[in-house]
PDB file of C-alpha atoms and ligand atoms in Angstrom:
ATOM      1  CA  MET A   1     111.306  97.128 120.872  1.00  0.00           C
ATOM      2  CA  ASP A   2     114.292  98.563 119.084  1.00  0.00           C
ATOM      3  CA  SER A   3     115.059 102.016 120.494  1.00  0.00           C
ATOM      4  CA  HIS A   4     117.589 102.934 117.792  1.00  0.00           C
ATOM      5  CA  ALA A   5     117.780 101.803 114.139  1.00  0.00           C
ATOM      6  CA  HIS A   6     119.042 103.696 111.090  1.00  0.00           C
ATOM      7  CA  LEU A   7     116.587 102.330 108.581  1.00  0.00           C
ATOM      8  CA  ASP A   8     117.113 105.428 106.395  1.00  0.00           C
ATOM      9  CA  MET A   9     120.634 104.251 105.489  1.00  0.00           C
ATOM     10  CA  GLU A  10     121.550 102.881 102.082  1.00  0.00           C
ATOM     11  CA  GLU A  11     122.113  99.387 103.527  1.00  0.00           C
ATOM     12  CA  PHE A  12     118.305  99.115 103.634  1.00  0.00           C
ATOM     13  CA  GLU A  13     117.737 100.440 100.116  1.00  0.00           C
ATOM     14  CA  GLY A  14     115.555  97.907  98.340  1.00  0.00           C
ATOM     15  CA  ASP A  15     114.181  95.906 101.278  1.00  0.00           C
ATOM     16  CA  ARG A  16     113.051  98.381 103.980  1.00  0.00           C
ATOM     17  CA  GLU A  17     109.474  97.088 103.942  1.00  0.00           C
ATOM     18  CA  GLN A  18     110.600  93.469 104.354  1.00  0.00           C
ATOM     19  CA  VAL A  19     112.955  94.447 107.185  1.00  0.00           C
ATOM     20  CA  LEU A  20     110.008  96.034 108.990  1.00  0.00           C
ATOM     21  CA  GLU A  21     107.767  93.035 108.251  1.00  0.00           C
ATOM     22  CA  ARG A  22     110.344  90.704 109.800  1.00  0.00           C
ATOM     23  CA  ALA A  23     110.653  92.977 112.861  1.00  0.00           C
ATOM     24  CA  TRP A  24     106.906  93.031 113.533  1.00  0.00           C
ATOM     25  CA  LYS A  25     106.774  89.275 112.952  1.00  0.00           C
ATOM     26  CA  ALA A  26     109.554  88.816 115.519  1.00  0.00           C
ATOM     27  CA  GLY A  27     107.278  90.537 118.045  1.00  0.00           C
ATOM     28  CA  LEU A  28     108.848  93.995 118.288  1.00  0.00           C
ATOM     29  CA  ALA A  29     106.416  96.511 119.762  1.00  0.00           C
ATOM     30  CA  ALA A  30     108.110  99.609 118.342  1.00  0.00           C
ATOM     31  CA  ILE A  31     111.166 100.914 116.473  1.00  0.00           C
ATOM     32  CA  LEU A  32     112.669 104.377 116.805  1.00  0.00           C
ATOM     33  CA  CYS A  33     114.576 105.786 113.805  1.00  0.00           C
ATOM     34  CA  PRO A  34     116.850 108.792 114.373  1.00  0.00           C
ATOM     35  CA  ALA A  35     117.223 110.868 111.201  1.00  0.00           C
ATOM     36  CA  ASP A  36     120.132 113.232 110.572  1.00  0.00           C
ATOM     37  CA  LEU A  37     119.179 116.678 109.280  1.00  0.00           C
ATOM     38  CA  THR A  38     122.490 117.172 107.454  1.00  0.00           C
ATOM     39  CA  VAL A  39     122.326 113.891 105.526  1.00  0.00           C
ATOM     40  CA  GLU A  40     120.452 114.131 102.270  1.00  0.00           C
ATOM     41  CA  HIS A  41     117.097 112.233 102.279  1.00  0.00           C
ATOM     42  CA  SER A  42     117.645 110.884 105.808  1.00  0.00           C
ATOM     43  CA  LEU A  43     114.576 112.700 107.168  1.00  0.00           C
ATOM     44  CA  ASP A  44     112.378 112.051 104.066  1.00  0.00           C
ATOM     45  CA  LYS A  45     113.106 108.334 104.163  1.00  0.00           C
ATOM     46  CA  THR A  46     112.484 108.123 107.889  1.00  0.00           C
ATOM     47  CA  LEU A  47     109.199 110.026 107.665  1.00  0.00           C
ATOM     48  CA  GLY A  48     108.169 107.922 104.655  1.00  0.00           C
ATOM     49  CA  LEU A  49     108.554 104.768 106.759  1.00  0.00           C
ATOM     50  CA  LYS A  50     106.796 106.376 109.730  1.00  0.00           C
ATOM     51  CA  ALA A  51     103.793 107.280 107.541  1.00  0.00           C
ATOM     52  CA  LYS A  52     103.318 103.594 106.700  1.00  0.00           C
ATOM     53  CA  SER A  53     104.109 102.094 110.118  1.00  0.00           C
ATOM     54  CA  PRO A  54     102.219 103.268 113.199  1.00  0.00           C
ATOM     55  CA  SER A  55     104.719 101.534 115.501  1.00  0.00           C
ATOM     56  CA  LEU A  56     107.699 103.330 113.986  1.00  0.00           C
ATOM     57  CA  LEU A  57     108.686 106.550 115.760  1.00  0.00           C
ATOM     58  CA  ALA A  58     111.021 109.227 114.421  1.00  0.00           C
ATOM     59  CA  ALA A  59     113.670 111.437 115.999  1.00  0.00           C
ATOM     60  CA  ALA A  60     115.888 114.031 114.314  1.00  0.00           C
ATOM     61  CA  GLY A  61     119.093 115.885 115.060  1.00  0.00           C
ATOM     62  CA  VAL A  62     122.655 116.423 113.888  1.00  0.00           C
ATOM     63  CA  HIS A  63     125.022 113.535 114.723  1.00  0.00           C
ATOM     64  CA  PRO A  64     128.470 114.366 116.160  1.00  0.00           C
ATOM     65  CA  HIS A  65     130.030 112.902 112.999  1.00  0.00           C
ATOM     66  CA  GLN A  66     128.097 115.553 111.033  1.00  0.00           C
ATOM     67  CA  ALA A  67     128.608 118.402 113.487  1.00  0.00           C
ATOM     68  CA  ALA A  68     130.742 120.432 111.057  1.00  0.00           C
ATOM     69  CA  HIS A  69     127.566 120.819 108.954  1.00  0.00           C
ATOM     70  CA  PHE A  70     125.379 121.961 111.839  1.00  0.00           C
ATOM     71  CA  ARG A  71     123.713 125.370 111.305  1.00  0.00           C
ATOM     72  CA  PRO A  72     121.322 127.446 113.445  1.00  0.00           C
ATOM     73  CA  GLU A  73     118.600 126.749 110.813  1.00  0.00           C
ATOM     74  CA  HIS A  74     118.605 123.125 111.984  1.00  0.00           C
ATOM     75  CA  LEU A  75     117.269 124.289 115.343  1.00  0.00           C
ATOM     76  CA  ALA A  76     114.340 126.020 113.636  1.00  0.00           C
ATOM     77  CA  GLN A  77     113.686 122.862 111.617  1.00  0.00           C
ATOM     78  CA  LEU A  78     113.736 120.723 114.781  1.00  0.00           C
ATOM     79  CA  LYS A  79     111.311 123.122 116.442  1.00  0.00           C
ATOM     80  CA  ARG A  80     108.868 122.808 113.535  1.00  0.00           C
ATOM     81  CA  LEU A  81     109.139 118.998 113.617  1.00  0.00           C
ATOM     82  CA  ALA A  82     108.583 118.952 117.390  1.00  0.00           C
ATOM     83  CA  GLU A  83     105.586 121.298 117.225  1.00  0.00           C
ATOM     84  CA  ALA A  84     103.985 119.190 114.513  1.00  0.00           C
ATOM     85  CA  GLY A  85     104.439 116.091 116.682  1.00  0.00           C
ATOM     86  CA  THR A  86     106.504 114.499 113.901  1.00  0.00           C
ATOM     87  CA  ILE A  87     109.449 113.653 116.155  1.00  0.00           C
ATOM     88  CA  VAL A  88     109.385 112.191 119.665  1.00  0.00           C
ATOM     89  CA  ALA A  89     113.018 112.970 120.521  1.00  0.00           C
ATOM     90  CA  LEU A  90     115.986 115.093 119.532  1.00  0.00           C
ATOM     91  CA  GLY A  91     118.930 113.036 118.363  1.00  0.00           C
ATOM     92  CA  GLU A  92     121.109 111.433 117.966  1.00  0.00           C
ATOM     93  CA  VAL A  93     123.440 114.143 119.231  1.00  0.00           C
ATOM     94  CA  GLY A  94     126.573 114.069 121.344  1.00  0.00           C
ATOM     95  CA  LEU A  95     130.347 113.820 121.169  1.00  0.00           C
ATOM     96  CA  ASP A  96     132.531 111.226 119.446  1.00  0.00           C
ATOM     97  CA  PHE A  97     136.218 111.763 120.151  1.00  0.00           C
ATOM     98  CA  HIS A  98     137.071 108.258 118.943  1.00  0.00           C
ATOM     99  CA  TYR A  99     136.345 108.825 115.248  1.00  0.00           C
ATOM    100  CA  ASN A 100     136.576 112.655 115.351  1.00  0.00           C
ATOM    101  CA  LEU A 101     134.839 112.874 111.974  1.00  0.00           C
ATOM    102  CA  SER A 102     133.992 116.486 112.791  1.00  0.00           C
ATOM    103  CA  PRO A 103     136.380 118.802 114.685  1.00  0.00           C
ATOM    104  CA  ALA A 104     135.939 118.570 118.459  1.00  0.00           C
ATOM    105  CA  ASP A 105     134.860 122.206 118.747  1.00  0.00           C
ATOM    106  CA  SER A 106     132.146 121.801 116.117  1.00  0.00           C
ATOM    107  CA  GLN A 107     130.920 118.763 118.010  1.00  0.00           C
ATOM    108  CA  ARG A 108     130.773 120.691 121.264  1.00  0.00           C
ATOM    109  CA  LEU A 109     128.926 123.593 119.652  1.00  0.00           C
ATOM    110  CA  ALA A 110     126.332 121.402 117.900  1.00  0.00           C
ATOM    111  CA  PHE A 111     125.775 119.287 121.020  1.00  0.00           C
ATOM    112  CA  ARG A 112     125.387 122.292 123.340  1.00  0.00           C
ATOM    113  CA  ALA A 113     122.917 123.999 121.027  1.00  0.00           C
ATOM    114  CA  GLN A 114     120.820 120.874 120.507  1.00  0.00           C
ATOM    115  CA  ALA A 115     120.887 119.854 124.195  1.00  0.00           C
ATOM    116  CA  ALA A 116     119.561 123.303 125.109  1.00  0.00           C
ATOM    117  CA  ALA A 117     116.962 123.174 122.302  1.00  0.00           C
ATOM    118  CA  ALA A 118     115.642 119.799 123.514  1.00  0.00           C
ATOM    119  CA  GLY A 119     115.031 121.379 126.914  1.00  0.00           C
ATOM    120  CA  GLU A 120     113.143 124.287 125.366  1.00  0.00           C
ATOM    121  CA  MET A 121     111.047 121.948 123.201  1.00  0.00           C
ATOM    122  CA  GLY A 122     110.394 119.513 126.040  1.00  0.00           C
ATOM    123  CA  LEU A 123     111.850 116.634 123.997  1.00  0.00           C
ATOM    124  CA  PRO A 124     114.019 113.821 125.325  1.00  0.00           C
ATOM    125  CA  LEU A 125     117.605 113.640 124.029  1.00  0.00           C
ATOM    126  CA  ILE A 126     119.176 110.644 122.290  1.00  0.00           C
ATOM    127  CA  ILE A 127     122.861 110.895 123.193  1.00  0.00           C
ATOM    128  CA  HIS A 128     125.803 109.252 121.438  1.00  0.00           C
ATOM    129  CA  THR A 129     129.168 109.393 123.231  1.00  0.00           C
ATOM    130  CA  ARG A 130     132.453 107.750 122.438  1.00  0.00           C
ATOM    131  CA  GLN A 131     135.483 108.533 124.574  1.00  0.00           C
ATOM    132  CA  ALA A 132     133.659 111.669 125.664  1.00  0.00           C
ATOM    133  CA  GLY A 133     131.342 110.569 128.474  1.00  0.00           C
ATOM    134  CA  ARG A 134     132.363 113.045 131.153  1.00  0.00           C
ATOM    135  CA  GLU A 135     132.269 116.033 128.865  1.00  0.00           C
ATOM    136  CA  ALA A 136     128.889 114.979 127.488  1.00  0.00           C
ATOM    137  CA  PHE A 137     127.609 114.717 131.058  1.00  0.00           C
ATOM    138  CA  ASP A 138     128.815 118.247 131.847  1.00  0.00           C
ATOM    139  CA  ILE A 139     127.160 119.672 128.756  1.00  0.00           C
ATOM    140  CA  VAL A 140     123.826 118.001 129.516  1.00  0.00           C
ATOM    141  CA  GLN A 141     123.961 119.205 133.095  1.00  0.00           C
ATOM    142  CA  GLU A 142     124.714 122.759 131.995  1.00  0.00           C
ATOM    143  CA  GLU A 143     122.445 123.054 128.964  1.00  0.00           C
ATOM    144  CA  ASN A 144     119.514 120.784 129.837  1.00  0.00           C
ATOM    145  CA  PRO A 145     119.126 120.512 133.607  1.00  0.00           C
ATOM    146  CA  GLY A 146     116.068 118.469 134.482  1.00  0.00           C
ATOM    147  CA  GLY A 147     115.949 117.085 130.931  1.00  0.00           C
ATOM    148  CA  ARG A 148     115.272 113.484 129.988  1.00  0.00           C
ATOM    149  CA  GLY A 149     116.739 111.156 127.473  1.00  0.00           C
ATOM    150  CA  VAL A 150     118.723 108.056 126.687  1.00  0.00           C
ATOM    151  CA  MET A 151     122.427 107.243 126.525  1.00  0.00           C
ATOM    152  CA  HIS A 152     122.290 105.168 123.371  1.00  0.00           C
ATOM    153  CA  CYS A 153     124.599 102.262 122.524  1.00  0.00           C
ATOM    154  CA  TYR A 154     126.114 102.497 125.965  1.00  0.00           C
ATOM    155  CA  THR A 155     129.818 101.644 126.235  1.00  0.00           C
ATOM    156  CA  GLU A 156     130.935 103.899 129.078  1.00  0.00           C
ATOM    157  CA  ASP A 157     131.535 102.891 132.713  1.00  0.00           C
ATOM    158  CA  TRP A 158     129.345 102.482 135.801  1.00  0.00           C
ATOM    159  CA  ASP A 159     130.218 105.886 137.218  1.00  0.00           C
ATOM    160  CA  LEU A 160     128.890 107.734 134.180  1.00  0.00           C
ATOM    161  CA  ALA A 161     125.801 105.481 134.055  1.00  0.00           C
ATOM    162  CA  ARG A 162     125.054 106.316 137.678  1.00  0.00           C
ATOM    163  CA  ARG A 163     125.451 110.050 137.032  1.00  0.00           C
ATOM    164  CA  MET A 164     123.191 109.886 133.990  1.00  0.00           C
ATOM    165  CA  LEU A 165     120.546 107.990 135.972  1.00  0.00           C
ATOM    166  CA  ASP A 166     120.705 110.716 138.583  1.00  0.00           C
ATOM    167  CA  LEU A 167     120.071 113.310 135.848  1.00  0.00           C
ATOM    168  CA  GLY A 168     116.954 111.344 134.845  1.00  0.00           C
ATOM    169  CA  PHE A 169     118.321 109.475 131.828  1.00  0.00           C
ATOM    170  CA  VAL A 170     117.913 105.844 130.846  1.00  0.00           C
ATOM    171  CA  ILE A 171     120.608 103.588 129.406  1.00  0.00           C
ATOM    172  CA  SER A 172     120.279 101.687 126.124  1.00  0.00           C
ATOM    173  CA  PHE A 173     122.340  98.628 125.216  1.00  0.00           C
ATOM    174  CA  SER A 174     123.161  97.439 121.706  1.00  0.00           C
ATOM    175  CA  GLY A 175     124.661  94.222 120.310  1.00  0.00           C
ATOM    176  CA  ILE A 176     127.961  95.206 121.940  1.00  0.00           C
ATOM    177  CA  LEU A 177     126.507  93.693 125.133  1.00  0.00           C
ATOM    178  CA  THR A 178     126.690  90.240 123.481  1.00  0.00           C
ATOM    179  CA  PHE A 179     130.327  90.541 122.362  1.00  0.00           C
ATOM    180  CA  PRO A 180     132.752  88.137 124.096  1.00  0.00           C
ATOM    181  CA  LYS A 181     135.084  90.971 125.169  1.00  0.00           C
ATOM    182  CA  ALA A 182     132.341  93.131 126.714  1.00  0.00           C
ATOM    183  CA  GLU A 183     132.500  91.688 130.230  1.00  0.00           C
ATOM    184  CA  SER A 184     132.964  95.091 131.934  1.00  0.00           C
ATOM    185  CA  LEU A 185     129.938  96.443 130.076  1.00  0.00           C
ATOM    186  CA  ARG A 186     127.871  93.420 131.164  1.00  0.00           C
ATOM    187  CA  GLU A 187     128.924  94.213 134.717  1.00  0.00           C
ATOM    188  CA  VAL A 188     127.505  97.738 134.310  1.00  0.00           C
ATOM    189  CA  ALA A 189     124.256  96.267 132.914  1.00  0.00           C
ATOM    190  CA  ARG A 190     123.911  93.922 135.899  1.00  0.00           C
ATOM    191  CA  ARG A 191     123.942  96.888 138.286  1.00  0.00           C
ATOM    192  CA  LEU A 192     121.374  99.048 136.460  1.00  0.00           C
ATOM    193  CA  PRO A 193     117.723  99.017 137.538  1.00  0.00           C
ATOM    194  CA  LEU A 194     115.272  97.299 135.188  1.00  0.00           C
ATOM    195  CA  ASP A 195     113.065 100.357 135.008  1.00  0.00           C
ATOM    196  CA  ARG A 196     115.880 102.477 133.487  1.00  0.00           C
ATOM    197  CA  LEU A 197     116.937 100.212 130.590  1.00  0.00           C
ATOM    198  CA  LEU A 198     116.323 100.127 126.848  1.00  0.00           C
ATOM    199  CA  VAL A 199     117.579  97.839 124.086  1.00  0.00           C
ATOM    200  CA  GLU A 200     118.502  98.710 120.519  1.00  0.00           C
ATOM    201  CA  THR A 201     120.245  97.400 117.427  1.00  0.00           C
ATOM    202  CA  ASP A 202     121.846 100.586 115.997  1.00  0.00           C
ATOM    203  CA  SER A 203     121.152  98.864 112.655  1.00  0.00           C
ATOM    204  CA  PRO A 204     122.834  98.417 110.224  1.00  0.00           C
ATOM    205  CA  PHE A 205     125.797  98.322 112.636  1.00  0.00           C
ATOM    206  CA  LEU A 206     126.747  96.118 115.611  1.00  0.00           C
ATOM    207  CA  THR A 207     125.047  92.823 114.770  1.00  0.00           C
ATOM    208  CA  PRO A 208     124.720  90.828 118.023  1.00  0.00           C
ATOM    209  CA  VAL A 209     126.123  87.374 118.663  1.00  0.00           C
ATOM    210  CA  PRO A 210     125.196  84.753 117.376  1.00  0.00           C
ATOM    211  CA  PHE A 211     124.364  86.467 114.060  1.00  0.00           C
ATOM    212  CA  ARG A 212     127.560  88.508 114.062  1.00  0.00           C
ATOM    213  CA  GLY A 213     129.716  87.511 111.087  1.00  0.00           C
ATOM    214  CA  ARG A 214     126.878  85.397 109.651  1.00  0.00           C
ATOM    215  CA  VAL A 215     124.625  88.137 108.221  1.00  0.00           C
ATOM    216  CA  LYS A 216     125.715  91.081 106.086  1.00  0.00           C
ATOM    217  CA  ARG A 217     124.048  93.742 108.211  1.00  0.00           C
ATOM    218  CA  ASN A 218     122.147  94.173 111.450  1.00  0.00           C
ATOM    219  CA  GLU A 219     118.375  94.713 111.429  1.00  0.00           C
ATOM    220  CA  PRO A 220     115.765  95.397 114.129  1.00  0.00           C
ATOM    221  CA  ARG A 221     114.576  91.804 114.602  1.00  0.00           C
ATOM    222  CA  TYR A 222     117.998  90.893 116.039  1.00  0.00           C
ATOM    223  CA  VAL A 223     117.310  93.119 119.030  1.00  0.00           C
ATOM    224  CA  VAL A 224     115.870  89.976 120.571  1.00  0.00           C
ATOM    225  CA  GLU A 225     119.464  88.759 121.077  1.00  0.00           C
ATOM    226  CA  VAL A 226     120.375  91.924 123.003  1.00  0.00           C
ATOM    227  CA  ALA A 227     117.217  91.500 125.089  1.00  0.00           C
ATOM    228  CA  ARG A 228     118.056  87.852 125.755  1.00  0.00           C
ATOM    229  CA  THR A 229     121.546  88.765 126.980  1.00  0.00           C
ATOM    230  CA  LEU A 230     120.213  91.594 129.143  1.00  0.00           C
ATOM    231  CA  ALA A 231     117.490  89.349 130.606  1.00  0.00           C
ATOM    232  CA  ALA A 232     120.121  86.809 131.648  1.00  0.00           C
ATOM    233  CA  LEU A 233     122.217  89.555 133.268  1.00  0.00           C
ATOM    234  CA  LYS A 234     119.201  90.867 135.166  1.00  0.00           C
ATOM    235  CA  ASP A 235     118.104  87.309 135.993  1.00  0.00           C
ATOM    236  CA  VAL A 236     114.599  87.804 134.599  1.00  0.00           C
ATOM    237  CA  SER A 237     112.718  86.055 131.792  1.00  0.00           C
ATOM    238  CA  LEU A 238     112.907  87.424 128.241  1.00  0.00           C
ATOM    239  CA  GLU A 239     109.187  88.253 128.496  1.00  0.00           C
ATOM    240  CA  LYS A 240     109.686  90.261 131.656  1.00  0.00           C
ATOM    241  CA  LEU A 241     112.673  92.117 130.144  1.00  0.00           C
ATOM    242  CA  ALA A 242     110.687  92.903 126.971  1.00  0.00           C
ATOM    243  CA  GLU A 243     107.752  94.129 129.029  1.00  0.00           C
ATOM    244  CA  ALA A 244     109.973  96.398 131.165  1.00  0.00           C
ATOM    245  CA  THR A 245     112.000  97.875 128.305  1.00  0.00           C
ATOM    246  CA  THR A 246     108.866  98.498 126.226  1.00  0.00           C
ATOM    247  CA  ALA A 247     107.246 100.299 129.163  1.00  0.00           C
ATOM    248  CA  ASN A 248     110.448 102.340 129.640  1.00  0.00           C
ATOM    249  CA  PHE A 249     110.457 103.154 125.936  1.00  0.00           C
ATOM    250  CA  TYR A 250     106.899 104.527 125.896  1.00  0.00           C
ATOM    251  CA  LYS A 251     107.458 106.403 129.128  1.00  0.00           C
ATOM    252  CA  LEU A 252     110.363 108.243 127.529  1.00  0.00           C
ATOM    253  CA  PHE A 253     109.117 108.615 123.951  1.00  0.00           C
ATOM    254  CA  SER A 254     105.478 109.641 124.005  1.00  0.00           C
TER     255      SER A 254
HETATM  256 ZN1  LIG B   1     125.290 106.521 117.869  1.00  0.00          ZN
HETATM  257 ZN1  LIG B   2     122.933 105.655 115.774  1.00  0.00          ZN
END
């Protein structure tokens, strides 16, 4: 299972179908693709893939990088998509104060509005945070108390992970978990319960070791390497880890 892959992006122009074929062949049970409503053709491409692949699920939202383009109309669009059962989650949304590609205040506004909307629609949130974990936590607590969701591509510390678990969220790890320098993140993963974990690629980014530097882009089949690393940290077999994360995935996104 790959809980987060951007297969709508131009890196997959030309071989999307083959990328999916390889993923299913590698044994992935499901892939979730988060579309961005402010990026041209992101939603069309995602829904086009979903129409052809029953195991591909879609989410939609406005990414913190795109927050300057967020408009109230996007909330109405999300509501229509949710009511039609087209999307299983709202996201990715959040705060990214590392890249700051949108002004911080636009990011806060877009995140608050979408966090509240997810609560109203009964959809789980897919949250992206970078150097903004505490503030993201406060916003979720204020705008979406009792909500569910995932902290995707987790890179924050144990304290935030624990708080998010308490709110009812799960934690998803990407290829970063396999990077040599990520020892403190692996320590966080060791402490998290198996029934609150997901794995993802965040394709086309963050190719895991040992493929890192050897392939031109990440793709969903490499999620197996993230799962292998996580299984070793949790001291369970790869099969057991895959079984648990797939169950966690369907519990959240159904
Ligand atoms: Zn992200
Ligand atoms: Zn992403």
